Short mmCIF file of C-alpha atoms and ligand atoms in Angstrom, two decimals:
data_model
loop_
_atom_site.label_atom_id
_atom_site.label_comp_id
_atom_site.label_asym_id
_atom_site.label_seq_id
_atom_site.Cartn_x
_atom_site.Cartn_y
_atom_site.Cartn_z
CA MET A 1 59.66 52.47 -10.12
CA ILE A 2 62.16 52.87 -7.28
CA ILE A 3 60.81 54.71 -4.30
CA GLY A 4 62.68 55.34 -1.12
CA VAL A 5 66.15 55.34 -2.66
CA TYR A 6 65.76 58.79 -4.11
CA MET A 7 62.87 61.13 -4.73
CA MET A 8 60.95 60.73 -7.96
CA ASN A 9 59.41 63.61 -9.82
CA ILE A 10 55.65 63.19 -9.91
CA TYR A 11 55.44 64.39 -13.53
CA GLY A 12 57.53 61.45 -14.69
CA ILE A 13 55.17 58.83 -13.24
CA LYS A 14 52.64 57.04 -15.42
CA ARG A 15 49.16 56.63 -13.96
CA LYS A 16 49.51 52.86 -13.75
CA ASP A 17 52.79 53.17 -11.81
CA LEU A 18 51.23 55.62 -9.37
CA GLU A 19 48.36 53.18 -8.83
CA ASP A 20 50.91 50.44 -8.06
CA TYR A 21 52.67 52.80 -5.66
CA PHE A 22 49.50 53.46 -3.68
CA VAL A 23 48.49 49.80 -3.62
CA SER A 24 51.95 48.76 -2.39
CA ASN A 25 51.56 51.35 0.39
CA GLY A 26 48.23 49.90 1.47
CA GLU A 27 46.12 52.63 -0.13
CA LYS A 28 43.33 52.43 -2.71
CA LYS A 29 44.44 52.77 -6.28
CA PHE A 30 41.96 55.59 -7.00
CA LYS A 31 44.31 57.86 -5.02
CA ALA A 32 46.41 57.92 -8.21
CA LEU A 33 43.47 59.34 -10.12
CA GLN A 34 42.95 61.99 -7.45
CA VAL A 35 46.60 63.00 -7.60
CA PHE A 36 46.48 63.14 -11.43
CA GLU A 37 43.44 65.40 -11.22
CA TRP A 38 45.22 67.73 -8.85
CA ILE A 39 48.42 67.97 -10.84
CA TYR A 40 47.13 67.90 -14.43
CA GLU A 41 43.61 69.33 -14.23
CA LYS A 42 43.87 71.76 -11.35
CA ARG A 43 47.58 72.37 -11.88
CA ILE A 44 48.53 72.78 -8.23
CA ASN A 45 52.01 73.95 -7.27
CA THR A 46 52.42 72.01 -4.00
CA PHE A 47 51.10 68.66 -2.79
CA ASP A 48 49.62 70.37 0.27
CA GLU A 49 46.92 71.83 -1.96
CA MET A 50 45.38 68.34 -2.45
CA SER A 51 42.59 68.97 0.02
CA ASN A 52 40.68 65.69 -0.52
CA ILE A 53 43.76 63.62 0.35
CA SER A 54 44.46 62.97 4.02
CA LYS A 55 47.34 64.72 5.76
CA ASP A 56 49.15 61.41 6.37
CA VAL A 57 49.05 60.42 2.73
CA ARG A 58 50.07 63.91 1.66
CA GLU A 59 53.07 63.68 3.96
CA LYS A 60 54.05 60.35 2.45
CA ILE A 61 53.72 61.83 -1.04
CA ASN A 62 55.80 64.82 0.02
CA ASN A 63 58.52 62.47 1.21
CA ASP A 64 58.57 60.30 -1.90
CA PHE A 65 57.97 62.76 -4.73
CA ASN A 66 58.92 66.23 -5.85
CA MET A 67 57.57 68.51 -8.58
CA ASN A 68 58.37 71.66 -10.59
CA MET A 69 62.08 71.02 -10.83
CA ILE A 70 62.91 72.82 -14.08
CA LYS A 71 62.58 76.55 -14.63
CA ILE A 72 62.26 79.04 -17.45
CA ILE A 73 65.29 81.32 -17.47
CA LYS A 74 64.84 83.16 -20.76
CA LYS A 75 62.16 83.89 -23.36
CA GLN A 76 62.44 85.26 -26.88
CA GLU A 77 59.51 86.12 -29.05
CA ASP A 78 58.72 87.23 -32.58
CA ASP A 79 55.59 87.18 -34.76
CA LEU A 80 55.85 83.45 -35.44
CA ALA A 81 57.15 81.78 -32.34
CA LYS A 82 58.12 82.08 -28.74
CA LYS A 83 61.22 80.35 -27.55
CA TYR A 84 61.92 79.23 -24.00
CA LEU A 85 65.26 78.42 -22.43
CA PHE A 86 65.00 76.12 -19.42
CA GLU A 87 67.44 75.39 -16.65
CA LEU A 88 67.40 71.86 -15.29
CA GLU A 89 68.14 70.83 -11.72
CA ASP A 90 71.77 70.12 -12.59
CA LYS A 91 72.06 73.54 -14.31
CA ASN A 92 72.05 72.10 -17.83
CA HIS A 93 70.05 74.05 -20.39
CA ILE A 94 67.47 72.94 -22.93
CA GLU A 95 64.93 74.76 -25.05
CA ALA A 96 61.37 74.52 -26.32
CA VAL A 97 59.46 76.53 -28.91
CA LEU A 98 55.82 77.51 -28.89
CA MET A 99 53.99 78.20 -32.13
CA GLU A 100 50.48 79.53 -32.63
CA HIS A 101 48.64 78.23 -35.69
CA ASP A 102 45.08 78.78 -36.90
CA TYR A 103 44.28 75.24 -35.70
CA GLY A 104 45.77 75.65 -32.20
CA ILE A 105 49.01 75.98 -30.30
CA SER A 106 51.91 73.57 -30.60
CA ILE A 107 55.06 73.11 -28.57
CA CYS A 108 58.33 71.65 -29.77
CA VAL A 109 60.13 70.04 -26.82
CA SER A 110 63.67 68.78 -26.27
CA SER A 111 64.47 65.16 -25.44
CA GLU A 112 68.17 65.25 -24.52
CA VAL A 113 70.83 67.70 -23.39
CA GLY A 114 72.82 67.79 -26.64
CA CYS A 115 72.76 64.98 -29.20
CA ASN A 116 75.14 62.24 -30.26
CA MET A 117 74.02 61.98 -33.87
CA GLY A 118 76.34 64.70 -35.14
CA CYS A 119 74.29 65.89 -38.14
CA ARG A 120 76.47 68.39 -39.91
CA PHE A 121 73.84 71.12 -40.32
CA CYS A 122 72.60 71.01 -36.72
CA GLU A 123 73.64 73.05 -33.70
CA SER A 124 72.58 70.35 -31.20
CA GLY A 125 74.74 67.79 -32.98
CA ARG A 126 77.82 69.84 -32.24
CA LEU A 127 77.22 69.63 -28.54
CA LYS A 128 77.53 65.90 -27.86
CA ARG A 129 74.91 64.42 -25.59
CA VAL A 130 75.50 65.44 -21.98
CA ARG A 131 72.62 63.29 -20.76
CA ASN A 132 69.14 62.03 -21.54
CA LEU A 133 66.14 63.98 -20.32
CA GLU A 134 63.95 62.23 -17.78
CA ALA A 135 60.26 61.85 -18.65
CA TYR A 136 59.32 64.55 -16.12
CA GLU A 137 61.67 67.01 -17.79
CA MET A 138 59.75 66.64 -21.04
CA VAL A 139 56.36 66.87 -19.30
CA GLU A 140 57.42 69.92 -17.27
CA GLN A 141 58.47 71.81 -20.43
CA ILE A 142 54.81 71.63 -21.52
CA LEU A 143 53.33 72.45 -18.11
CA LEU A 144 55.58 75.48 -17.59
CA ILE A 145 54.81 76.90 -21.02
CA GLU A 146 51.07 76.39 -20.52
CA LYS A 147 51.37 78.18 -17.21
CA ASP A 148 53.29 81.02 -18.84
CA ILE A 149 50.75 81.58 -21.63
CA LYS A 150 47.73 80.69 -19.46
CA LYS A 151 46.35 78.50 -22.24
CA ARG A 152 46.28 74.80 -23.02
CA ILE A 153 48.17 73.64 -26.07
CA SER A 154 46.81 71.30 -28.71
CA SER A 155 49.87 69.49 -30.04
CA VAL A 156 53.37 68.46 -29.09
CA VAL A 157 56.30 67.70 -31.35
CA ILE A 158 59.39 66.06 -29.87
CA MET A 159 61.68 67.86 -32.22
CA GLY A 160 63.82 70.14 -30.06
CA ILE A 161 67.34 69.34 -28.88
CA GLY A 162 68.18 65.65 -28.91
CA GLU A 163 67.37 62.41 -30.71
CA PRO A 164 64.18 61.07 -29.07
CA LEU A 165 64.73 57.49 -30.18
CA ASP A 166 68.18 57.55 -28.55
CA ASN A 167 66.39 58.17 -25.22
CA TYR A 168 63.70 55.64 -25.96
CA GLU A 169 62.20 54.62 -22.59
CA ASN A 170 61.97 58.12 -21.16
CA VAL A 171 60.46 59.49 -24.36
CA VAL A 172 57.85 56.73 -24.58
CA ASN A 173 56.99 57.20 -20.88
CA SER A 174 56.58 60.93 -21.39
CA ILE A 175 54.31 60.33 -24.39
CA ARG A 176 52.09 58.08 -22.28
CA ILE A 177 51.76 60.82 -19.65
CA ILE A 178 51.14 63.52 -22.28
CA ASN A 179 48.58 61.29 -23.98
CA ASN A 180 46.74 59.98 -20.89
CA PRO A 181 43.19 61.41 -20.67
CA LYS A 182 43.84 62.19 -17.00
CA GLY A 183 47.35 63.41 -17.74
CA ILE A 184 48.01 66.28 -20.12
CA ASN A 185 45.39 64.72 -22.38
CA ILE A 186 46.73 65.39 -25.85
CA GLY A 187 45.54 62.90 -28.45
CA ALA A 188 48.19 60.60 -29.92
CA ARG A 189 47.50 62.03 -33.35
CA HIS A 190 48.63 65.39 -32.02
CA ILE A 191 51.92 64.08 -30.69
CA SER A 192 54.84 63.74 -33.12
CA VAL A 193 58.22 62.17 -32.65
CA SER A 194 61.00 63.23 -34.99
CA THR A 195 63.96 60.95 -35.62
CA SER A 196 67.12 60.98 -37.64
CA GLY A 197 66.40 57.30 -38.30
CA LEU A 198 67.34 54.87 -35.52
CA VAL A 199 65.86 51.90 -37.32
CA PRO A 200 65.55 49.31 -34.50
CA ASN A 201 63.68 51.81 -32.34
CA ILE A 202 61.32 52.71 -35.18
CA TYR A 203 60.28 49.03 -35.21
CA ARG A 204 59.94 49.15 -31.44
CA LEU A 205 57.80 52.29 -31.49
CA ALA A 206 55.47 50.68 -34.02
CA GLU A 207 54.73 47.99 -31.40
CA GLU A 208 53.93 50.41 -28.56
CA ASN A 209 50.31 50.85 -29.53
CA ILE A 210 50.51 54.62 -29.18
CA GLN A 211 49.61 55.83 -32.68
CA CYS A 212 51.69 58.98 -32.51
CA THR A 213 52.92 60.61 -35.69
CA LEU A 214 56.41 59.72 -36.81
CA SER A 215 58.57 62.31 -38.55
CA ILE A 216 61.67 61.12 -40.32
CA SER A 217 64.51 63.55 -40.92
CA LEU A 218 65.42 62.28 -44.36
CA HIS A 219 67.15 65.29 -45.98
CA ALA A 220 68.70 63.32 -48.86
CA THR A 221 67.69 60.58 -51.25
CA ASN A 222 70.84 58.53 -51.66
CA ASN A 223 73.27 57.09 -49.16
CA GLU A 224 76.29 59.04 -50.34
CA LYS A 225 74.60 62.39 -49.86
CA ARG A 226 72.76 61.46 -46.70
CA SER A 227 75.85 60.08 -44.99
CA LYS A 228 77.64 63.36 -45.67
CA MET A 229 74.86 65.25 -43.92
CA MET A 230 73.97 62.68 -41.27
CA PRO A 231 76.55 60.18 -39.98
CA VAL A 232 73.70 58.01 -38.59
CA ASN A 233 73.09 56.98 -42.20
CA ASN A 234 76.30 54.91 -42.10
CA ARG A 235 74.67 52.77 -39.42
CA TYR A 236 71.17 52.67 -40.85
CA PRO A 237 71.17 53.32 -44.61
CA ILE A 238 68.19 54.65 -46.53
CA GLU A 239 66.86 51.26 -47.71
CA GLU A 240 66.65 49.99 -44.12
CA LEU A 241 65.10 53.24 -42.96
CA ILE A 242 62.40 53.19 -45.65
CA GLN A 243 61.63 49.55 -44.85
CA ALA A 244 61.16 50.46 -41.16
CA CYS A 245 58.86 53.33 -42.20
CA LYS A 246 56.74 50.98 -44.29
CA ASP A 247 56.45 48.69 -41.28
CA TYR A 248 55.42 51.64 -39.09
CA ILE A 249 52.69 52.62 -41.54
CA ALA A 250 51.44 49.04 -41.84
CA LYS A 251 51.33 48.52 -38.06
CA THR A 252 49.93 51.89 -37.00
CA ASN A 253 47.97 52.96 -40.05
CA ARG A 254 49.49 56.41 -39.59
CA ARG A 255 51.02 58.49 -42.32
CA ILE A 256 54.68 59.40 -41.96
CA SER A 257 56.00 62.89 -42.29
CA PHE A 258 59.38 63.19 -44.01
CA GLU A 259 61.46 66.24 -43.16
CA TYR A 260 63.69 67.49 -45.95
CA ALA A 261 65.96 70.46 -45.23
CA LEU A 262 67.04 72.09 -48.47
CA ALA A 263 70.66 73.19 -48.73
CA LYS A 264 71.93 75.16 -51.68
CA ASP A 265 73.72 73.12 -54.37
CA ASN A 266 73.55 70.07 -52.17
CA ASN A 267 70.12 68.42 -52.18
CA ASP A 268 67.85 71.02 -53.75
CA ASN A 269 67.78 70.43 -57.49
CA LEU A 270 65.19 68.66 -59.61
CA GLU A 271 67.29 65.48 -59.82
CA ASP A 272 66.96 65.20 -56.03
CA ALA A 273 63.22 65.82 -56.27
CA LYS A 274 62.96 63.06 -58.88
CA GLU A 275 64.84 60.61 -56.65
CA LEU A 276 62.63 61.55 -53.73
CA VAL A 277 59.49 60.78 -55.72
CA LYS A 278 60.93 57.36 -56.61
CA LEU A 279 61.89 56.65 -53.02
CA LEU A 280 58.54 57.51 -51.48
CA LYS A 281 56.26 56.23 -54.21
CA GLY A 282 53.26 54.34 -52.86
CA MET A 283 53.82 55.28 -49.20
CA ILE A 284 51.20 57.13 -47.16
CA CYS A 285 53.28 60.15 -46.36
CA HIS A 286 53.76 63.87 -46.41
CA VAL A 287 56.95 65.81 -47.13
CA ASN A 288 57.84 68.86 -45.07
CA LEU A 289 60.36 71.04 -46.88
CA ILE A 290 62.52 73.16 -44.58
CA PRO A 291 64.80 75.93 -45.79
CA ILE A 292 68.01 74.96 -44.00
CA ASN A 293 68.95 77.37 -41.27
CA LYS A 294 72.67 78.04 -41.55
CA ILE A 295 74.54 77.51 -38.31
CA GLU A 296 77.70 79.41 -37.41
CA ASN A 297 80.52 78.19 -39.68
CA GLY A 298 78.15 75.51 -41.00
CA ALA A 299 78.86 73.66 -44.23
CA PHE A 300 75.38 74.14 -45.68
CA ASP A 301 73.66 77.27 -46.99
CA LYS A 302 69.97 77.89 -47.39
CA SER A 303 68.44 77.19 -50.81
CA SER A 304 66.89 80.03 -52.77
CA ASN A 305 63.14 80.50 -52.43
CA GLU A 306 62.84 79.84 -56.13
CA ASN A 307 64.46 76.39 -55.81
CA ILE A 308 62.38 75.50 -52.78
CA ILE A 309 59.16 76.35 -54.60
CA LYS A 310 60.25 74.42 -57.71
CA PHE A 311 61.11 71.44 -55.53
CA ARG A 312 57.71 71.52 -53.82
CA ASP A 313 55.84 71.88 -57.08
CA TYR A 314 57.70 68.95 -58.63
CA LEU A 315 56.75 66.70 -55.70
CA ASN A 316 53.12 67.81 -55.72
CA GLU A 317 52.86 67.30 -59.48
CA HIS A 318 54.20 63.77 -59.09
CA GLY A 319 51.86 62.50 -56.41
CA ILE A 320 53.79 63.37 -53.24
CA VAL A 321 52.07 65.82 -50.91
CA ALA A 322 54.65 68.44 -49.96
CA THR A 323 54.50 71.71 -48.06
CA ILE A 324 57.11 74.28 -47.15
CA ARG A 325 57.48 74.75 -43.43
CA ARG A 326 57.38 78.38 -42.50
CA GLU A 327 60.74 79.38 -41.22
CA LEU A 328 59.98 79.24 -37.59
CA GLY A 329 61.61 81.96 -35.60
CA SER A 330 64.90 82.18 -37.42
CA ASP A 331 64.93 85.72 -36.00
CA ILE A 332 64.84 84.34 -32.50
CA ASP A 333 67.40 81.57 -32.94
CA ALA A 334 64.66 79.01 -33.10
CA ALA A 335 66.58 76.47 -35.10
CA CYS A 336 67.46 73.46 -33.06
CA GLY A 337 69.89 74.27 -30.27
CA GLN A 338 70.84 77.80 -31.25
CA LEU A 339 69.46 79.64 -28.23
CA ARG A 340 71.08 77.21 -25.84
CA ARG A 341 74.44 77.58 -27.54
CA LYS A 342 74.26 81.35 -27.43
CA ASN A 343 73.61 81.19 -23.73
CA LEU A 344 76.64 79.00 -23.19
CA LYS A 345 79.01 81.54 -24.72
N1 SAH B 401 66.87 64.48 -33.54
C1 SAH B 401 65.61 64.53 -34.14
C2 SAH B 401 64.73 65.66 -33.63
C3 SAH B 401 65.40 66.94 -33.35
S1 SAH B 401 66.01 67.80 -34.75
C4 SAH B 401 65.74 64.59 -35.64
O1 SAH B 401 66.84 64.80 -36.13
O2 SAH B 401 64.74 64.39 -36.31
C5 SAH B 401 64.52 68.49 -35.38
C6 SAH B 401 64.50 68.78 -36.85
O3 SAH B 401 65.28 69.96 -37.14
C7 SAH B 401 65.09 67.67 -37.71
O4 SAH B 401 64.29 67.45 -38.84
C8 SAH B 401 66.42 68.25 -38.09
O5 SAH B 401 66.93 67.63 -39.21
C9 SAH B 401 66.09 69.71 -38.25
N2 SAH B 401 67.23 70.62 -38.20
C10 SAH B 401 68.28 70.61 -37.37
N3 SAH B 401 69.11 71.64 -37.62
C11 SAH B 401 68.58 72.31 -38.65
C12 SAH B 401 68.98 73.46 -39.39
N4 SAH B 401 70.10 74.08 -39.12
N5 SAH B 401 68.17 73.87 -40.38
C13 SAH B 401 67.02 73.21 -40.67
N6 SAH B 401 66.60 72.12 -40.02
C14 SAH B 401 67.37 71.67 -39.02
FE1 SF4 B 402 70.62 65.26 -33.33
FE2 SF4 B 402 68.42 65.74 -34.78
FE3 SF4 B 402 70.38 67.55 -34.61
FE4 SF4 B 402 70.77 65.33 -35.97
S1 SF4 B 402 69.29 66.92 -36.47
S2 SF4 B 402 72.22 66.23 -34.54
S3 SF4 B 402 69.67 63.87 -34.78
S4 SF4 B 402 69.10 66.85 -32.96
#
């Protein structure tokens, strides 16, 4: 942690690092706990509200840290979801989506401005990565939405704009803050990271001792098809990806969720379903089928409902648990990156 060179955002600081900061400034480390209670439990808007912290220390904190640096600039809502467009300090835009379920409220947050993976069905992939998000920018997406709805959320999926494992350190730091009992306090089992399959960082994540859920955007069952949809497959082919998933399951004891977006006449027939069963046989996993959301001038069209249901039934009949993800907010441009793009026009 560099202090003194430039101001750090308090929401990007892990509890342990804040303890070190206080100790190195000759203060007791429990000050970090007090600050965490003020910012995450009481949800203050300025450091001056921390009434049990002395004026001197508050001044020091005011000099070294800032807070609340991103803002909501647009909201769109339908029956299924509420979408938020955020403006960052440097005027870049990102988005997050809130969904209410019978088991609680979840938020899908962004991890980068744009994405370098270039998946051919994805809006974010068209807008190359402008920059990584800092940990605080991920944490603040959650805090601002909770403030807006005046409720606490129960789960977080890092599945908005960006490839989380291509912004590894910041994403892992943000997860630690989201997961910390004195931070946002969301259990690791209720935090999911979705990746297009950056194999070395899947191995790394397995070693972090976090126990979050891993979602793999698989979308195809052989290398030829997958590489056409997702260029990242040329770097990390399916066999290597599946091996990394098996390692993740063995090390974390967590089931993996495979995302499979169905595109008409591309990856949605029973031959594909058969290959998928073969590929995932014996793994503790779940398959999430997503009707592909066609992007402007995109190469892939949505499968018919009939094909999607047949596909799901085939998987379920052959020992792979599969569900169809409700089409979240396609009315409100909820598919990855679409609201942001519209706003850029
Ligand atoms: N980069 C990460 C997380 C962000 S993308 C990843 O790729 O996993 C979140 C999910 O939305 C991924 O499963 C991605 O494949 C899917 N997705 C992107 N564009 C889509 C579209 N047009 N229709 C359906 N799913 C899409
Ligand atoms: Fe990036 Fe994920 Fe979109 Fe692929 S699907 S371009 S990895 S955000």
